[in-house]
Amino acid sequence: MLATSGEATGPQDLPHGPQWAHEIKWDGVRLLADVRKGQVVLRTRSGRDVSAGFPELARLADLAEDVLLDGEAVAFVNGEPSFTHVVHRVHAGTGRRARADPQTGVRTHPVTFVAFDLLRLDGLEVTGLPWTDRRAALEDLWFPAGSRTLSPVHEDAASLWS
């Protein structure tokens, strides 16, 4: 789940070609969403359960009976991702506290789960499949809802450089 820094000094240094796909950095909190039998457990990279801090993401349980997603909880403020408005939710402790916080809470700054990858589906680990197959399965599984979206994939990384 950790990104690796590179040495790009401009768009000309970015990898390109049909074997590459690019996504933007969302400036949220990276999470694994583990859905089993109608329940969602959200875990950080360190494995800490932070589900209570993101009660609005419980609706991810509607996606499938058994699925593991790699994604990011993102709070949007005026259409822009705001790390400040999401990071405190990791430490909320309870759903009640996450809903009540006037600065970062669910009522004032609900988060969106931005999915990057599909890691398990219906009890089968799919990480051994090519990313393109996993992405296609994720797109087939996904349906629109207010608290979730897919991270757009861009073929041309140079167009994202700024």
Short mmCIF file of N, CA and C in Angstrom, two decimals:
data_model
loop_
_atom_site.label_atom_id
_atom_site.label_comp_id
_atom_site.label_asym_id
_atom_site.label_seq_id
_atom_site.Cartn_x
_atom_site.Cartn_y
_atom_site.Cartn_z
N MET A 1 0.80 -1.19 0.00
CA MET A 1 0.00 0.00 0.00
C MET A 1 0.85 1.26 0.00
N LEU A 2 2.10 1.18 0.27
CA LEU A 2 2.93 2.38 0.29
C LEU A 2 3.42 2.71 -1.11
N ALA A 3 3.34 3.97 -1.43
CA ALA A 3 3.89 4.43 -2.71
C ALA A 3 5.40 4.52 -2.59
N THR A 4 6.06 4.43 -3.72
CA THR A 4 7.51 4.55 -3.75
C THR A 4 7.85 5.84 -4.47
N SER A 5 8.70 6.65 -3.85
CA SER A 5 9.05 7.91 -4.50
C SER A 5 10.00 7.64 -5.66
N GLY A 6 9.95 8.54 -6.62
CA GLY A 6 10.80 8.40 -7.80
C GLY A 6 11.61 9.66 -8.01
N GLU A 7 12.28 9.71 -9.12
CA GLU A 7 13.18 10.82 -9.42
C GLU A 7 12.68 11.71 -10.54
N ALA A 8 11.41 11.69 -10.85
CA ALA A 8 10.89 12.49 -11.96
C ALA A 8 11.05 13.98 -11.68
N THR A 9 11.60 14.69 -12.65
CA THR A 9 11.74 16.14 -12.52
C THR A 9 10.76 16.87 -13.44
N GLY A 10 10.06 16.14 -14.25
CA GLY A 10 9.10 16.71 -15.17
C GLY A 10 8.32 15.61 -15.85
N PRO A 11 7.30 15.95 -16.62
CA PRO A 11 6.45 14.94 -17.26
C PRO A 11 7.23 14.01 -18.18
N GLN A 12 8.34 14.47 -18.71
CA GLN A 12 9.13 13.64 -19.62
C GLN A 12 9.75 12.43 -18.89
N ASP A 13 9.85 12.49 -17.57
CA ASP A 13 10.47 11.41 -16.80
C ASP A 13 9.47 10.35 -16.34
N LEU A 14 8.19 10.58 -16.55
CA LEU A 14 7.17 9.65 -16.08
C LEU A 14 7.07 8.44 -17.00
N PRO A 15 6.78 7.27 -16.41
CA PRO A 15 6.62 6.09 -17.26
C PRO A 15 5.40 6.25 -18.16
N HIS A 16 5.49 5.71 -19.34
CA HIS A 16 4.38 5.81 -20.28
C HIS A 16 4.34 4.55 -21.15
N GLY A 17 3.24 4.40 -21.84
CA GLY A 17 3.04 3.25 -22.70
C GLY A 17 1.82 2.46 -22.27
N PRO A 18 1.42 1.49 -23.07
CA PRO A 18 0.18 0.75 -22.80
C PRO A 18 0.24 -0.09 -21.52
N GLN A 19 1.42 -0.38 -21.01
CA GLN A 19 1.54 -1.17 -19.79
C GLN A 19 1.40 -0.33 -18.52
N TRP A 20 1.20 0.98 -18.65
CA TRP A 20 1.11 1.87 -17.51
C TRP A 20 -0.28 2.48 -17.39
N ALA A 21 -0.73 2.62 -16.13
CA ALA A 21 -1.95 3.35 -15.81
C ALA A 21 -1.60 4.28 -14.64
N HIS A 22 -2.19 5.43 -14.60
CA HIS A 22 -1.84 6.43 -13.59
C HIS A 22 -3.10 6.91 -12.86
N GLU A 23 -2.94 7.12 -11.55
CA GLU A 23 -4.00 7.66 -10.72
C GLU A 23 -3.43 8.84 -9.95
N ILE A 24 -4.31 9.76 -9.58
CA ILE A 24 -3.84 10.90 -8.80
C ILE A 24 -3.75 10.54 -7.32
N LYS A 25 -3.02 11.33 -6.56
CA LYS A 25 -2.97 11.19 -5.11
C LYS A 25 -4.16 11.96 -4.54
N TRP A 26 -4.92 11.31 -3.70
CA TRP A 26 -6.17 11.89 -3.20
C TRP A 26 -6.03 12.71 -1.92
N ASP A 27 -4.96 12.58 -1.19
CA ASP A 27 -4.75 13.34 0.05
C ASP A 27 -5.81 12.99 1.09
N GLY A 28 -6.02 11.70 1.26
CA GLY A 28 -6.94 11.21 2.27
C GLY A 28 -6.22 10.21 3.17
N VAL A 29 -6.97 9.28 3.72
CA VAL A 29 -6.42 8.24 4.58
C VAL A 29 -6.56 6.91 3.87
N ARG A 30 -5.44 6.24 3.62
CA ARG A 30 -5.44 4.96 2.91
C ARG A 30 -6.03 3.89 3.81
N LEU A 31 -6.97 3.11 3.28
CA LEU A 31 -7.67 2.09 4.05
C LEU A 31 -7.89 0.83 3.22
N LEU A 32 -7.94 -0.29 3.92
CA LEU A 32 -8.47 -1.52 3.34
C LEU A 32 -9.89 -1.65 3.87
N ALA A 33 -10.83 -1.88 2.97
CA ALA A 33 -12.23 -2.08 3.36
C ALA A 33 -12.53 -3.56 3.20
N ASP A 34 -12.72 -4.23 4.32
CA ASP A 34 -12.95 -5.68 4.35
C ASP A 34 -14.43 -5.92 4.62
N VAL A 35 -15.14 -6.38 3.61
CA VAL A 35 -16.58 -6.62 3.71
C VAL A 35 -16.82 -8.11 3.78
N ARG A 36 -17.52 -8.53 4.83
CA ARG A 36 -17.89 -9.94 4.99
C ARG A 36 -19.26 -10.01 5.65
N LYS A 37 -20.16 -10.70 4.99
CA LYS A 37 -21.49 -10.97 5.54
C LYS A 37 -22.18 -9.73 6.09
N GLY A 38 -22.19 -8.66 5.32
CA GLY A 38 -22.91 -7.45 5.69
C GLY A 38 -22.20 -6.52 6.65
N GLN A 39 -20.97 -6.83 7.01
CA GLN A 39 -20.20 -5.99 7.93
C GLN A 39 -18.97 -5.45 7.22
N VAL A 40 -18.59 -4.22 7.55
CA VAL A 40 -17.41 -3.58 6.98
C VAL A 40 -16.40 -3.30 8.09
N VAL A 41 -15.17 -3.72 7.88
CA VAL A 41 -14.08 -3.37 8.78
C VAL A 41 -13.08 -2.56 7.96
N LEU A 42 -12.77 -1.37 8.44
CA LEU A 42 -11.83 -0.48 7.77
C LEU A 42 -10.52 -0.51 8.54
N ARG A 43 -9.44 -0.83 7.83
CA ARG A 43 -8.13 -0.93 8.48
C ARG A 43 -7.10 -0.02 7.82
N THR A 44 -6.23 0.55 8.66
CA THR A 44 -5.13 1.36 8.16
C THR A 44 -4.02 0.43 7.67
N ARG A 45 -2.97 1.04 7.11
CA ARG A 45 -1.82 0.24 6.65
C ARG A 45 -1.23 -0.59 7.78
N SER A 46 -1.27 -0.07 9.01
CA SER A 46 -0.71 -0.79 10.15
C SER A 46 -1.65 -1.88 10.66
N GLY A 47 -2.84 -1.98 10.09
CA GLY A 47 -3.79 -3.00 10.49
C GLY A 47 -4.77 -2.57 11.56
N ARG A 48 -4.72 -1.31 11.97
CA ARG A 48 -5.62 -0.81 13.00
C ARG A 48 -7.04 -0.64 12.48
N ASP A 49 -8.00 -1.14 13.23
CA ASP A 49 -9.42 -1.02 12.88
C ASP A 49 -9.88 0.40 13.20
N VAL A 50 -10.27 1.15 12.17
CA VAL A 50 -10.73 2.53 12.35
C VAL A 50 -12.17 2.69 11.86
N SER A 51 -12.89 1.59 11.81
CA SER A 51 -14.27 1.61 11.30
C SER A 51 -15.15 2.62 12.01
N ALA A 52 -15.01 2.75 13.32
CA ALA A 52 -15.86 3.65 14.09
C ALA A 52 -15.71 5.10 13.65
N GLY A 53 -14.57 5.46 13.12
CA GLY A 53 -14.35 6.84 12.70
C GLY A 53 -14.99 7.19 11.37
N PHE A 54 -15.50 6.19 10.65
CA PHE A 54 -16.06 6.42 9.33
C PHE A 54 -17.41 5.71 9.18
N PRO A 55 -18.40 6.05 10.02
CA PRO A 55 -19.67 5.33 10.00
C PRO A 55 -20.39 5.40 8.66
N GLU A 56 -20.18 6.48 7.90
CA GLU A 56 -20.86 6.60 6.61
C GLU A 56 -20.36 5.58 5.59
N LEU A 57 -19.22 4.95 5.84
CA LEU A 57 -18.69 3.95 4.91
C LEU A 57 -19.24 2.55 5.18
N ALA A 58 -20.10 2.41 6.17
CA ALA A 58 -20.73 1.11 6.43
C ALA A 58 -21.53 0.63 5.22
N ARG A 59 -21.94 1.56 4.38
CA ARG A 59 -22.72 1.19 3.18
C ARG A 59 -21.88 0.44 2.15
N LEU A 60 -20.58 0.36 2.34
CA LEU A 60 -19.76 -0.46 1.44
C LEU A 60 -20.19 -1.93 1.50
N ALA A 61 -20.87 -2.30 2.58
CA ALA A 61 -21.36 -3.67 2.73
C ALA A 61 -22.35 -4.04 1.63
N ASP A 62 -22.93 -3.06 0.96
CA ASP A 62 -23.89 -3.32 -0.11
C ASP A 62 -23.24 -3.83 -1.39
N LEU A 63 -21.91 -3.72 -1.48
CA LEU A 63 -21.22 -4.09 -2.72
C LEU A 63 -21.25 -5.58 -3.00
N ALA A 64 -20.95 -6.38 -1.99
CA ALA A 64 -20.85 -7.83 -2.17
C ALA A 64 -20.88 -8.50 -0.81
N GLU A 65 -21.10 -9.79 -0.80
CA GLU A 65 -21.08 -10.56 0.43
C GLU A 65 -19.67 -10.66 1.01
N ASP A 66 -18.67 -10.74 0.13
CA ASP A 66 -17.28 -10.90 0.56
C ASP A 66 -16.37 -10.20 -0.44
N VAL A 67 -15.76 -9.09 0.01
CA VAL A 67 -14.88 -8.31 -0.87
C VAL A 67 -13.85 -7.56 -0.02
N LEU A 68 -12.64 -7.43 -0.55
CA LEU A 68 -11.60 -6.64 0.10
C LEU A 68 -11.12 -5.61 -0.90
N LEU A 69 -11.24 -4.33 -0.50
CA LEU A 69 -10.90 -3.21 -1.37
C LEU A 69 -9.73 -2.42 -0.82
N ASP A 70 -8.90 -1.94 -1.70
CA ASP A 70 -7.84 -1.01 -1.36
C ASP A 70 -8.31 0.36 -1.82
N GLY A 71 -8.30 1.32 -0.92
CA GLY A 71 -8.78 2.64 -1.29
C GLY A 71 -8.38 3.69 -0.30
N GLU A 72 -9.10 4.79 -0.34
CA GLU A 72 -8.76 5.93 0.49
C GLU A 72 -10.04 6.64 0.92
N ALA A 73 -10.09 7.02 2.20
CA ALA A 73 -11.19 7.85 2.70
C ALA A 73 -10.79 9.30 2.44
N VAL A 74 -11.65 9.99 1.70
CA VAL A 74 -11.33 11.36 1.29
C VAL A 74 -12.47 12.29 1.72
N ALA A 75 -12.11 13.39 2.39
CA ALA A 75 -13.08 14.43 2.71
C ALA A 75 -12.90 15.54 1.69
N PHE A 76 -13.98 15.89 1.03
CA PHE A 76 -13.93 16.96 0.04
C PHE A 76 -14.47 18.25 0.65
N VAL A 77 -13.70 19.32 0.52
CA VAL A 77 -14.11 20.65 0.97
C VAL A 77 -14.07 21.55 -0.25
N ASN A 78 -15.23 22.06 -0.62
CA ASN A 78 -15.36 22.87 -1.83
C ASN A 78 -14.81 22.14 -3.05
N GLY A 79 -15.08 20.83 -3.12
CA GLY A 79 -14.67 20.02 -4.26
C GLY A 79 -13.23 19.56 -4.26
N GLU A 80 -12.46 19.96 -3.26
CA GLU A 80 -11.04 19.60 -3.18
C GLU A 80 -10.80 18.65 -2.00
N PRO A 81 -9.94 17.64 -2.17
CA PRO A 81 -9.62 16.76 -1.03
C PRO A 81 -8.95 17.55 0.08
N SER A 82 -9.32 17.23 1.33
CA SER A 82 -8.74 17.92 2.48
C SER A 82 -8.28 16.89 3.51
N PHE A 83 -6.97 16.68 3.59
CA PHE A 83 -6.41 15.76 4.58
C PHE A 83 -6.75 16.21 5.99
N THR A 84 -6.75 17.49 6.23
CA THR A 84 -7.06 18.05 7.55
C THR A 84 -8.43 17.61 8.03
N HIS A 85 -9.39 17.49 7.13
CA HIS A 85 -10.75 17.17 7.51
C HIS A 85 -11.03 15.67 7.57
N VAL A 86 -10.02 14.84 7.33
CA VAL A 86 -10.24 13.40 7.41
C VAL A 86 -9.31 12.72 8.41
N VAL A 87 -8.11 13.23 8.61
CA VAL A 87 -7.12 12.53 9.43
C VAL A 87 -7.58 12.35 10.87
N HIS A 88 -8.30 13.29 11.42
CA HIS A 88 -8.76 13.19 12.80
C HIS A 88 -9.77 12.07 12.98
N ARG A 89 -10.44 11.70 11.92
CA ARG A 89 -11.44 10.64 12.00
C ARG A 89 -10.81 9.29 12.31
N VAL A 90 -9.55 9.12 11.97
CA VAL A 90 -8.85 7.87 12.28
C VAL A 90 -8.80 7.66 13.79
N HIS A 91 -8.81 8.74 14.55
CA HIS A 91 -8.69 8.67 16.00
C HIS A 91 -10.03 8.92 16.70
N ALA A 92 -11.13 8.88 15.98
CA ALA A 92 -12.43 9.21 16.56
C ALA A 92 -12.85 8.27 17.67
N GLY A 93 -12.50 7.01 17.56
CA GLY A 93 -12.83 6.06 18.63
C GLY A 93 -14.22 5.49 18.56
N THR A 94 -15.23 6.32 18.34
CA THR A 94 -16.60 5.82 18.24
C THR A 94 -17.31 6.51 17.09
N GLY A 95 -18.32 5.85 16.58
CA GLY A 95 -19.13 6.44 15.52
C GLY A 95 -19.83 7.69 16.00
N ARG A 96 -20.25 7.70 17.27
CA ARG A 96 -20.92 8.88 17.83
C ARG A 96 -19.98 10.08 17.81
N ARG A 97 -18.75 9.87 18.22
CA ARG A 97 -17.76 10.97 18.21
C ARG A 97 -17.48 11.43 16.79
N ALA A 98 -17.37 10.49 15.86
CA ALA A 98 -17.12 10.85 14.46
C ALA A 98 -18.27 11.67 13.89
N ARG A 99 -19.49 11.35 14.29
CA ARG A 99 -20.64 12.10 13.78
C ARG A 99 -20.75 13.47 14.43
N ALA A 100 -20.30 13.60 15.67
CA ALA A 100 -20.52 14.83 16.43
C ALA A 100 -19.46 15.91 16.25
N ASP A 101 -18.26 15.55 15.88
CA ASP A 101 -17.17 16.54 15.81
C ASP A 101 -17.55 17.65 14.83
N PRO A 102 -17.66 18.90 15.29
CA PRO A 102 -18.10 19.99 14.40
C PRO A 102 -17.06 20.36 13.34
N GLN A 103 -15.80 20.05 13.56
CA GLN A 103 -14.76 20.40 12.60
C GLN A 103 -14.55 19.35 11.52
N THR A 104 -14.62 18.09 11.90
CA THR A 104 -14.25 17.03 10.95
C THR A 104 -15.30 15.93 10.86
N GLY A 105 -16.42 16.07 11.51
CA GLY A 105 -17.40 15.00 11.63
C GLY A 105 -18.18 14.69 10.37
N VAL A 106 -18.93 13.61 10.45
CA VAL A 106 -19.73 13.10 9.34
C VAL A 106 -20.71 14.16 8.84
N ARG A 107 -21.33 14.89 9.76
CA ARG A 107 -22.34 15.86 9.34
C ARG A 107 -21.74 17.02 8.56
N THR A 108 -20.57 17.47 8.97
CA THR A 108 -19.97 18.63 8.31
C THR A 108 -19.04 18.25 7.17
N HIS A 109 -18.36 17.12 7.27
CA HIS A 109 -17.40 16.70 6.24
C HIS A 109 -17.45 15.19 6.04
N PRO A 110 -18.53 14.68 5.44
CA PRO A 110 -18.59 13.24 5.19
C PRO A 110 -17.47 12.83 4.23
N VAL A 111 -17.02 11.61 4.38
CA VAL A 111 -15.96 11.12 3.50
C VAL A 111 -16.54 10.28 2.38
N THR A 112 -15.75 10.19 1.34
CA THR A 112 -16.02 9.32 0.20
C THR A 112 -14.93 8.25 0.18
N PHE A 113 -15.30 7.01 -0.04
CA PHE A 113 -14.30 5.96 -0.20
C PHE A 113 -13.95 5.92 -1.68
N VAL A 114 -12.70 6.23 -1.98
CA VAL A 114 -12.20 6.21 -3.36
C VAL A 114 -11.45 4.89 -3.52
N ALA A 115 -11.99 3.98 -4.31
CA ALA A 115 -11.39 2.64 -4.46
C ALA A 115 -10.34 2.64 -5.57
N PHE A 116 -9.21 1.98 -5.27
CA PHE A 116 -8.13 1.81 -6.23
C PHE A 116 -8.08 0.41 -6.80
N ASP A 117 -8.32 -0.58 -5.94
CA ASP A 117 -8.04 -1.95 -6.35
C ASP A 117 -8.94 -2.94 -5.62
N LEU A 118 -9.13 -4.06 -6.24
CA LEU A 118 -9.89 -5.19 -5.71
C LEU A 118 -8.90 -6.27 -5.32
N LEU A 119 -8.92 -6.70 -4.06
CA LEU A 119 -7.94 -7.67 -3.58
C LEU A 119 -8.53 -9.04 -3.31
N ARG A 120 -9.84 -9.09 -2.99
CA ARG A 120 -10.53 -10.36 -2.74
C ARG A 120 -11.97 -10.21 -3.19
N LEU A 121 -12.52 -11.26 -3.75
CA LEU A 121 -13.92 -11.26 -4.15
C LEU A 121 -14.49 -12.65 -3.96
N ASP A 122 -15.60 -12.74 -3.24
CA ASP A 122 -16.28 -14.00 -2.98
C ASP A 122 -15.35 -15.07 -2.44
N GLY A 123 -14.48 -14.67 -1.50
CA GLY A 123 -13.59 -15.62 -0.86
C GLY A 123 -12.32 -15.94 -1.62
N LEU A 124 -12.17 -15.40 -2.81
CA LEU A 124 -10.99 -15.68 -3.62
C LEU A 124 -10.04 -14.49 -3.62
N GLU A 125 -8.80 -14.71 -3.22
CA GLU A 125 -7.80 -13.66 -3.32
C GLU A 125 -7.48 -13.47 -4.80
N VAL A 126 -7.56 -12.24 -5.27
CA VAL A 126 -7.36 -11.98 -6.70
C VAL A 126 -6.08 -11.18 -6.97
N THR A 127 -5.24 -11.02 -5.96
CA THR A 127 -4.03 -10.23 -6.15
C THR A 127 -3.05 -10.85 -7.15
N GLY A 128 -3.20 -12.13 -7.42
CA GLY A 128 -2.34 -12.78 -8.41
C GLY A 128 -2.76 -12.51 -9.85
N LEU A 129 -3.95 -11.97 -10.02
CA LEU A 129 -4.42 -11.63 -11.36
C LEU A 129 -3.80 -10.33 -11.82
N PRO A 130 -3.70 -10.12 -13.12
CA PRO A 130 -3.20 -8.83 -13.61
C PRO A 130 -4.10 -7.69 -13.12
N TRP A 131 -3.50 -6.51 -12.91
CA TRP A 131 -4.25 -5.35 -12.44
C TRP A 131 -5.43 -5.05 -13.37
N THR A 132 -5.24 -5.20 -14.66
CA THR A 132 -6.32 -4.89 -15.61
C THR A 132 -7.54 -5.78 -15.36
N ASP A 133 -7.33 -7.04 -15.01
CA ASP A 133 -8.44 -7.94 -14.71
C ASP A 133 -9.11 -7.55 -13.39
N ARG A 134 -8.29 -7.20 -12.40
CA ARG A 134 -8.87 -6.77 -11.11
C ARG A 134 -9.66 -5.49 -11.29
N ARG A 135 -9.13 -4.57 -12.06
CA ARG A 135 -9.82 -3.29 -12.30
C ARG A 135 -11.15 -3.53 -13.01
N ALA A 136 -11.15 -4.40 -14.00
CA ALA A 136 -12.39 -4.71 -14.71
C ALA A 136 -13.42 -5.33 -13.76
N ALA A 137 -12.99 -6.23 -12.89
CA ALA A 137 -13.90 -6.83 -11.92
C ALA A 137 -14.42 -5.78 -10.94
N LEU A 138 -13.55 -4.86 -10.52
CA LEU A 138 -13.97 -3.79 -9.63
C LEU A 138 -14.99 -2.89 -10.31
N GLU A 139 -14.78 -2.56 -11.55
CA GLU A 139 -15.73 -1.73 -12.28
C GLU A 139 -17.07 -2.44 -12.45
N ASP A 140 -17.05 -3.76 -12.66
CA ASP A 140 -18.30 -4.53 -12.77
C ASP A 140 -19.04 -4.59 -11.44
N LEU A 141 -18.30 -4.64 -10.36
CA LEU A 141 -18.88 -4.74 -9.03
C LEU A 141 -19.45 -3.42 -8.56
N TRP A 142 -18.82 -2.33 -8.95
CA TRP A 142 -19.13 -1.00 -8.43
C TRP A 142 -20.44 -0.47 -8.97
N PHE A 143 -21.17 0.22 -8.14
CA PHE A 143 -22.34 0.95 -8.60
C PHE A 143 -22.40 2.27 -7.88
N PRO A 144 -22.99 3.29 -8.49
CA PRO A 144 -22.93 4.63 -7.91
C PRO A 144 -23.63 4.73 -6.56
N ALA A 145 -23.03 5.48 -5.69
CA ALA A 145 -23.63 5.81 -4.40
C ALA A 145 -22.89 7.02 -3.85
N GLY A 146 -23.51 7.75 -2.96
CA GLY A 146 -22.93 8.99 -2.47
C GLY A 146 -21.62 8.85 -1.74
N SER A 147 -21.38 7.72 -1.08
CA SER A 147 -20.20 7.63 -0.24
C SER A 147 -19.07 6.80 -0.85
N ARG A 148 -19.12 6.54 -2.15
CA ARG A 148 -18.04 5.77 -2.77
C ARG A 148 -17.89 6.12 -4.24
N THR A 149 -16.67 5.96 -4.70
CA THR A 149 -16.38 6.22 -6.10
C THR A 149 -15.13 5.43 -6.48
N LEU A 150 -14.88 5.30 -7.76
CA LEU A 150 -13.66 4.67 -8.25
C LEU A 150 -12.64 5.75 -8.57
N SER A 151 -11.40 5.49 -8.27
CA SER A 151 -10.34 6.41 -8.64
C SER A 151 -10.18 6.36 -10.16
N PRO A 152 -10.31 7.49 -10.84
CA PRO A 152 -10.14 7.48 -12.29
C PRO A 152 -8.72 7.07 -12.67
N VAL A 153 -8.61 6.37 -13.78
CA VAL A 153 -7.32 5.93 -14.30
C VAL A 153 -7.02 6.76 -15.54
N HIS A 154 -5.79 7.23 -15.62
CA HIS A 154 -5.36 8.07 -16.74
C HIS A 154 -4.23 7.37 -17.48
N GLU A 155 -4.31 7.33 -18.78
CA GLU A 155 -3.26 6.72 -19.59
C GLU A 155 -2.07 7.65 -19.75
N ASP A 156 -2.34 8.94 -19.76
CA ASP A 156 -1.29 9.94 -20.01
C ASP A 156 -0.89 10.64 -18.72
N ALA A 157 0.19 10.18 -18.10
CA ALA A 157 0.64 10.77 -16.84
C ALA A 157 1.10 12.21 -17.03
N ALA A 158 1.64 12.53 -18.19
CA ALA A 158 2.13 13.89 -18.43
C ALA A 158 1.01 14.92 -18.28
N SER A 159 -0.22 14.53 -18.64
CA SER A 159 -1.33 15.48 -18.54
C SER A 159 -1.70 15.75 -17.08
N LEU A 160 -1.27 14.91 -16.15
CA LEU A 160 -1.56 15.09 -14.73
C LEU A 160 -0.49 15.92 -14.02
N TRP A 161 0.63 16.12 -14.67
CA TRP A 161 1.75 16.82 -14.04
C TRP A 161 1.44 18.29 -13.83
N SER A 162 1.59 18.74 -12.60
CA SER A 162 1.43 20.18 -12.32
C SER A 162 1.99 20.49 -10.96
#
